[in-house]
Coordinates of C-alpha atoms in Angstrom, one line a residue:
X1 CA 0.0 0.0 0.0
X2 CA 0.8 3.7 0.0
X3 CA 2.3 3.6 -3.5
X4 CA 4.9 0.9 -2.5
X5 CA 3.6 -1.8 -4.7
X6 CA 5.5 -5.1 -4.5
X7 CA 6.6 -7.5 -7.2
X8 CA 6.3 -11.2 -6.5
X9 CA 8.7 -13.6 -8.2
X10 CA 8.4 -17.3 -7.6
X11 CA 6.7 -17.1 -4.2
X12 CA 3.3 -18.9 -4.1
X13 CA 0.1 -18.3 -2.2
X14 CA -0.1 -20.3 1.0
X15 CA -2.2 -20.8 4.1
X16 CA -1.9 -18.1 6.7
X17 CA -1.5 -18.3 10.5
X18 CA -5.3 -18.7 10.8
X19 CA -5.4 -21.6 8.3
X20 CA -7.0 -19.4 5.6
X21 CA -5.9 -20.6 2.1
X22 CA -4.0 -18.3 -0.3
X23 CA -3.5 -15.4 2.1
X24 CA 0.2 -15.7 2.9
X25 CA 3.2 -16.3 0.6
X26 CA 5.5 -19.3 0.7
X27 CA 9.1 -19.2 -0.3
X28 CA 10.8 -22.5 -1.3
X29 CA 14.1 -21.4 -2.9
X30 CA 16.6 -18.5 -3.5
X31 CA 14.7 -17.8 -6.7
X32 CA 11.6 -16.6 -4.7
X33 CA 11.3 -13.0 -3.7
X34 CA 8.9 -10.2 -3.0
X35 CA 10.3 -6.7 -3.4
X36 CA 9.4 -3.0 -3.6
X37 CA 11.7 -0.7 -5.5
X38 CA 13.8 1.6 -3.3
X39 CA 12.4 5.1 -2.9
X40 CA 13.6 8.1 -0.9
X41 CA 10.5 7.7 1.3
X42 CA 11.8 4.3 2.5
X43 CA 15.1 5.8 3.6
X44 CA 13.8 7.5 6.8
X45 CA 16.5 7.8 9.5
X46 CA 14.9 8.1 13.0
X47 CA 13.1 4.9 13.8
X48 CA 11.5 1.9 12.2
X49 CA 9.1 -0.9 13.1
X50 CA 8.5 -4.1 11.1
X51 CA 5.8 -6.7 11.9
X52 CA 4.8 -9.8 10.1
X53 CA 3.7 -13.4 10.5
X54 CA 6.5 -15.9 9.7
X55 CA 6.8 -19.7 9.5
X56 CA 10.2 -21.2 8.9
X57 CA 10.4 -24.7 7.3
X58 CA 14.2 -25.2 7.2
X59 CA 17.2 -23.9 9.0
X60 CA 20.9 -24.6 8.3
X61 CA 21.9 -21.1 7.1
X62 CA 20.7 -17.6 8.0
X63 CA 17.2 -17.1 6.5
X64 CA 16.1 -13.5 5.7
X65 CA 12.5 -12.5 6.4
X66 CA 12.6 -8.8 5.5
X67 CA 15.6 -6.7 4.4
X68 CA 16.4 -3.2 3.2
X69 CA 20.0 -3.4 2.3
X70 CA 20.7 -6.0 5.0
X71 CA 23.3 -5.2 7.7
X72 CA 25.7 -3.8 5.2
X73 CA 23.4 -0.8 4.4
X74 CA 20.3 -0.5 6.6
X75 CA 18.4 -3.3 8.4
X76 CA 17.2 -6.9 8.3
X77 CA 15.0 -9.3 10.1
X78 CA 16.3 -12.9 9.8
X79 CA 16.5 -16.3 11.4
X80 CA 19.9 -17.6 12.4
X81 CA 21.1 -21.1 11.5
X82 CA 20.4 -22.0 15.2
X83 CA 16.8 -20.9 14.8
X84 CA 16.8 -17.6 16.7
X85 CA 15.2 -14.5 15.3
X86 CA 17.7 -11.8 14.6
X87 CA 17.0 -8.0 14.2
X88 CA 20.0 -6.1 12.8
X89 CA 20.2 -2.3 12.2
X90 CA 23.0 -0.2 10.8
X91 CA 23.2 3.4 12.0
X92 CA 25.9 6.1 11.8
X93 CA 27.2 4.7 15.1
X94 CA 27.7 1.1 13.9
X95 CA 25.9 -2.1 13.3
X96 CA 24.0 -4.0 16.1
X97 CA 22.4 -7.5 16.2
X98 CA 19.6 -8.4 18.6
X99 CA 18.9 -12.1 18.8
X100 CA 15.8 -13.8 20.2
X101 CA 16.0 -15.5 23.5
X102 CA 15.2 -19.0 22.3
X103 CA 15.0 -20.9 19.0
X104 CA 11.8 -20.9 17.1
X105 CA 10.0 -24.1 16.2
X106 CA 9.9 -25.1 12.5
X107 CA 6.6 -25.2 10.7
X108 CA 4.9 -22.9 13.3
X109 CA 3.7 -19.3 12.6
X110 CA 5.0 -16.6 14.9
X111 CA 4.0 -12.9 14.9
X112 CA 7.2 -11.0 15.0
X113 CA 7.7 -7.3 15.6
X114 CA 11.1 -5.6 15.4
X115 CA 11.6 -2.0 16.5
X116 CA 14.4 0.5 16.3
X117 CA 13.4 3.5 18.4
X118 CA 16.5 5.7 18.0
X119 CA 17.7 4.6 21.4
X120 CA 17.0 0.9 21.4
X121 CA 16.5 -2.4 19.5
X122 CA 13.4 -4.4 20.6
X123 CA 12.1 -7.8 19.5
X124 CA 8.6 -8.9 20.2
X125 CA 7.4 -12.5 19.6
X126 CA 3.6 -13.2 19.6
X127 CA 3.0 -9.9 21.3
X128 CA 5.4 -10.2 24.1
X129 CA 8.7 -8.4 24.5
X130 CA 11.4 -11.0 24.0
X131 CA 14.7 -9.1 23.9
X132 CA 15.9 -5.5 24.2
X133 CA 19.2 -3.7 23.7
X134 CA 20.3 0.0 23.9
X135 CA 21.5 1.3 20.6
X136 CA 21.5 4.8 19.0
X137 CA 22.2 6.7 15.8
X138 CA 20.6 7.6 12.5
X139 CA 19.6 4.6 10.3
X140 CA 21.7 4.6 7.2
X141 CA 20.2 4.7 3.7
X142 CA 20.0 1.8 1.3
X143 CA 20.4 1.7 -2.5
X144 CA 18.6 -1.7 -2.6
X145 CA 14.9 -2.6 -2.8
X146 CA 12.9 -3.5 0.3
X147 CA 12.8 -7.3 0.1
X148 CA 10.8 -10.2 1.6
X149 CA 12.2 -13.7 1.6
X150 CA 15.8 -12.8 0.6
X151 CA 18.7 -10.6 1.5
X152 CA 18.3 -8.4 -1.6
X153 CA 17.3 -8.5 -5.3
X154 CA 20.7 -10.1 -6.3
X155 CA 21.8 -12.4 -3.5
X156 CA 20.0 -15.8 -3.6
X157 CA 21.7 -17.4 -0.6
X158 CA 20.2 -17.0 2.8
X159 CA 16.7 -17.2 1.3
X160 CA 13.7 -18.0 3.6
X161 CA 12.2 -21.4 3.3
X162 CA 8.8 -20.9 4.8
X163 CA 5.9 -18.5 4.7
X164 CA 5.3 -14.8 5.4
X165 CA 2.1 -12.8 5.8
X166 CA 0.9 -9.3 6.7
X167 CA 4.3 -7.5 6.5
X168 CA 3.9 -4.0 7.9
X169 CA 6.6 -1.3 7.9

């Protein structure tokens, strides 16, 4: 919405967290991606919140859920090889990771919210604050599209194998 229309490549419609058919998107390989072209309005500096439903089907490498230039340029929400959610933000003061307190279960939907407030990183899982960390600075800009299911529009490694629904920025 709000003129940020997404392009879907390879991801297929899937059942959402409530069991409703064709309301989420499923990612099965590094060729699957949903992306919105980068625009100046997406490169705000002060704070950001991202929420979504996510279900991971396979670990073994880092799996990207949402990314805008990844840790190298701006921010990302991912799942570590050990199954922990990871929220990473790059500001003018550095890069910081915030990992979830426990591994997630495979094949189960979680509602995840990641915040950068300008003074903290926060990670909420199913509506409950899971982890928090002090961190400051202005979020750095990205030259890359905002992506769902992959690191960016070029890199096909670290792709999500699972489903995503209701991404809100």
